[in-house]
XYZ file of C-alpha atoms in Angstrom:
250
model
C -33.823 -92.158 46.741
C -31.166 -92.356 49.353
C -30.097 -89.497 51.554
C -26.550 -89.557 50.250
C -27.721 -89.186 46.654
C -29.907 -86.182 47.546
C -26.967 -84.570 49.205
C -24.936 -85.191 46.059
C -27.539 -83.471 43.868
C -27.718 -80.468 46.136
C -23.974 -80.184 45.984
C -23.993 -80.322 42.168
C -26.796 -77.799 41.935
C -24.967 -75.509 44.285
C -21.785 -75.901 42.277
C -23.712 -75.197 39.048
C -25.123 -71.984 40.473
C -21.706 -70.904 41.609
C -20.213 -71.585 38.180
C -23.043 -69.710 36.512
C -22.588 -66.769 38.842
C -18.864 -66.806 38.270
C -19.327 -66.789 34.515
C -21.838 -63.936 34.784
C -19.541 -61.980 37.036
C -16.668 -62.534 34.639
C -18.726 -61.332 31.670
C -19.886 -58.266 33.541
C -16.334 -57.513 34.561
C -15.171 -57.741 30.951
C -17.983 -55.467 29.759
C -17.298 -52.947 32.506
C -13.586 -53.003 31.666
C -14.214 -52.354 27.981
C -16.619 -49.527 28.815
C -14.156 -47.927 31.193
C -11.390 -48.213 28.573
C -13.498 -46.445 25.972
C -14.346 -43.724 28.478
C -10.666 -43.219 29.248
C -9.857 -43.016 25.534
C -12.607 -40.431 24.985
C -11.437 -38.393 27.964
C -7.855 -38.491 26.701
C -8.944 -37.359 23.219
C -11.028 -34.531 24.689
C -8.127 -33.396 26.838
C -5.796 -33.418 23.831
C -8.242 -31.378 21.734
C -8.704 -28.880 24.549
C -4.956 -28.587 25.005
C -4.416 -27.923 21.269
C -7.122 -25.239 21.239
C -5.616 -23.544 24.282
C -2.153 -23.542 22.717
C -3.520 -22.104 19.465
C -5.316 -19.280 21.276
C -2.210 -18.563 23.331
C -0.073 -18.419 20.185
C -2.495 -16.050 18.439
C -2.588 -13.814 21.513
C 1.213 -13.623 21.630
C 1.423 -12.810 17.895
C -1.227 -10.075 18.238
C 0.565 -8.581 21.240
C 3.953 -8.533 19.509
C 2.443 -7.022 16.348
C 0.762 -4.259 18.350
C 3.956 -3.458 20.236
C 5.929 -3.328 16.973
C 3.384 -0.989 15.360
C 3.461 1.373 18.347
C 7.262 1.340 18.332
C 7.344 2.255 14.624
C 4.909 5.139 15.151
C 6.926 6.495 18.053
C 10.131 6.178 16.052
C 8.671 8.051 13.092
C 7.137 10.831 15.179
C 9.842 11.364 17.786
C 13.122 10.297 16.204
C 12.961 9.995 12.421
C 13.956 13.279 10.775
C 13.777 15.055 14.135
C 16.725 16.604 15.920
C 17.056 15.266 19.435
C 15.661 17.517 22.143
C 18.995 18.370 23.857
C 20.132 19.872 20.548
C 17.088 22.072 20.137
C 18.427 25.152 21.862
C 21.787 24.856 20.108
C 20.175 24.468 16.693
C 17.801 27.395 17.227
C 20.649 29.572 18.468
C 22.929 28.757 15.535
C 20.215 28.871 12.854
C 17.928 31.529 14.271
C 15.085 32.587 12.000
C 14.815 29.306 10.104
C 12.256 27.579 12.318
C 8.700 28.659 13.111
C 5.860 27.144 15.079
C 2.501 26.660 13.294
C 1.120 29.675 15.162
C 4.076 31.837 14.136
C 3.681 30.695 10.543
C -0.009 31.655 10.457
C 0.819 35.088 11.848
C 3.580 35.499 9.259
C 1.208 34.626 6.408
C -1.408 37.091 7.659
C 1.206 39.840 7.689
C 2.169 39.034 4.100
C -1.455 39.189 2.961
C -1.911 42.540 4.695
C 1.252 43.787 2.986
C -0.019 42.721 -0.450
C -3.319 44.506 0.154
C -1.615 47.838 0.765
C -1.570 50.502 -1.940
C 1.295 49.706 -4.354
C 4.019 52.238 -5.005
C 3.829 53.726 -8.508
C 7.182 54.005 -10.304
C 7.558 57.150 -12.426
C 10.870 56.275 -14.048
C 10.811 55.709 -17.824
C 13.421 54.124 -20.070
C 13.865 53.481 -23.798
C 13.619 49.868 -24.969
C 13.679 48.030 -28.274
C 9.933 47.485 -27.860
C 7.835 50.380 -29.080
C 4.776 49.354 -27.121
C 3.500 46.825 -24.581
C 0.046 45.661 -25.637
C -1.984 43.385 -23.380
C -5.604 42.475 -24.033
C -7.339 40.730 -21.142
C -10.753 40.409 -22.802
C -14.161 41.834 -21.947
C -14.885 39.460 -19.052
C -11.614 40.025 -17.251
C -13.272 41.810 -14.323
C -15.666 38.944 -13.592
C -12.917 36.327 -13.974
C -10.631 38.240 -11.703
C -13.149 38.098 -8.884
C -13.245 34.295 -9.004
C -9.621 33.947 -7.921
C -8.830 33.233 -4.285
C -7.769 35.985 -1.924
C -4.050 36.672 -2.009
C -3.703 36.269 -5.788
C -1.207 38.542 -7.518
C -1.945 39.809 -11.043
C 0.741 40.699 -13.541
C -0.580 41.345 -17.042
C -2.050 38.075 -18.317
C -0.606 36.092 -15.410
C -1.936 35.230 -11.974
C 0.277 34.150 -9.085
C -1.090 32.255 -6.087
C 1.536 32.239 -3.325
C 1.567 29.735 -0.487
C 4.042 28.001 1.845
C 5.414 24.480 1.801
C 7.386 22.474 4.384
C 8.917 19.340 2.814
C 10.838 16.713 4.772
C 13.260 16.075 1.912
C 14.180 18.028 -1.208
C 16.810 18.037 -3.930
C 19.298 20.880 -3.533
C 20.680 23.003 -6.386
C 23.465 20.427 -6.881
C 20.952 17.630 -7.500
C 21.472 15.887 -4.150
C 18.416 14.959 -2.078
C 18.800 16.312 1.449
C 16.883 15.770 4.681
C 15.495 19.072 5.945
C 15.650 19.456 9.726
C 12.354 19.792 11.605
C 11.193 19.622 15.184
C 7.876 18.170 16.323
C 6.437 21.647 16.984
C 8.769 23.763 14.828
C 9.360 23.461 11.106
C 10.994 25.292 8.230
C 8.573 26.930 5.782
C 9.307 28.092 2.239
C 7.248 30.463 0.051
C 6.282 29.094 -3.365
C 3.948 30.294 -6.120
C 1.505 28.722 -8.554
C 1.568 30.397 -11.971
C -1.489 30.560 -14.244
C -2.302 32.299 -17.523
C -5.650 34.089 -17.823
C -7.965 32.738 -20.518
C -8.406 35.101 -23.480
C -5.479 37.280 -22.496
C -2.947 37.982 -25.259
C 0.123 40.116 -25.642
C 2.534 38.388 -23.271
C 3.732 34.981 -22.125
C 3.517 33.852 -18.497
C 6.896 32.711 -17.199
C 7.625 31.382 -13.722
C 10.894 32.339 -12.099
C 12.847 30.056 -9.799
C 13.745 31.403 -6.394
C 16.787 30.223 -4.447
C 16.218 29.663 -0.733
C 18.312 28.255 2.081
C 17.429 25.546 4.605
C 19.000 23.761 7.567
C 19.672 20.148 6.568
C 21.397 17.015 7.831
C 24.936 16.557 6.606
C 25.684 13.700 4.226
C 25.516 10.306 5.938
C 23.642 11.603 9.011
C 20.274 9.983 9.740
C 19.845 10.814 13.444
C 21.883 13.878 14.427
C 23.367 13.983 17.912
C 25.688 16.970 17.554
C 25.399 20.523 16.290
C 28.045 19.741 13.674
C 25.637 17.295 12.017
C 23.772 20.248 10.469
C 24.581 22.552 7.579
C 22.986 25.101 5.236
C 22.036 24.122 1.677
C 20.528 26.032 -1.256
C 17.301 24.909 -2.936
C 15.214 25.945 -5.926
C 11.535 26.756 -5.389
C 8.826 27.958 -7.786
C 8.918 31.734 -7.626
C 7.112 34.732 -9.076
C 4.915 34.459 -12.163
C 5.695 37.272 -14.627
C 4.144 38.430 -17.893
C 6.785 38.833 -20.599
C 6.385 40.292 -24.076
C 5.925 37.761 -26.869
């Protein structure tokens, strides 16, 4: 075999190796490219999912914050503004309508004084008159003494009837003309009205229990006023309340 032919074979072998290496390198490059592409796609998808989750959490946080602020604002409005005279008017209102408003402490003291007054010895009336009724007969039964002791302190007895007085402080009430009015109150001072529950004693005969209606006055907002800002926004109205429980002949 000649030297030139051997050189030719070596050249071909060398060229074959180079082609093989080039093909292998090309294949590896294609595989690496596809792998890197898939990695980029996965990273992009992960980033998108993370971004969506972050936006959702941010939106929920904003909604929760706004809802909380709105709830606090409503509570403050109800407690400090709604149905409450503004503070600069307080002294003017109390001066013009003195005696209508009491603090809770003043109201408790007032109720204690009323209870003490009811517990005092009643004044006996000696005056007699002629009526169309020849007699007033009331039978309260044999167990009336035991039943009487079961009533709460402060009860008032009148024949077959029992009155239980207490105080109420409504925000709104219908006046004697049938119009619902807003009664003025302060945060620490309100208007209180005496009312009475009327009950008939079991087994008691001879009279009928009738509840009277008492007429009382209150400081109210004038028609069309929701948040008063002037002393002229107030007026006096008359209201019916449940009054004394009396025993009347049947």
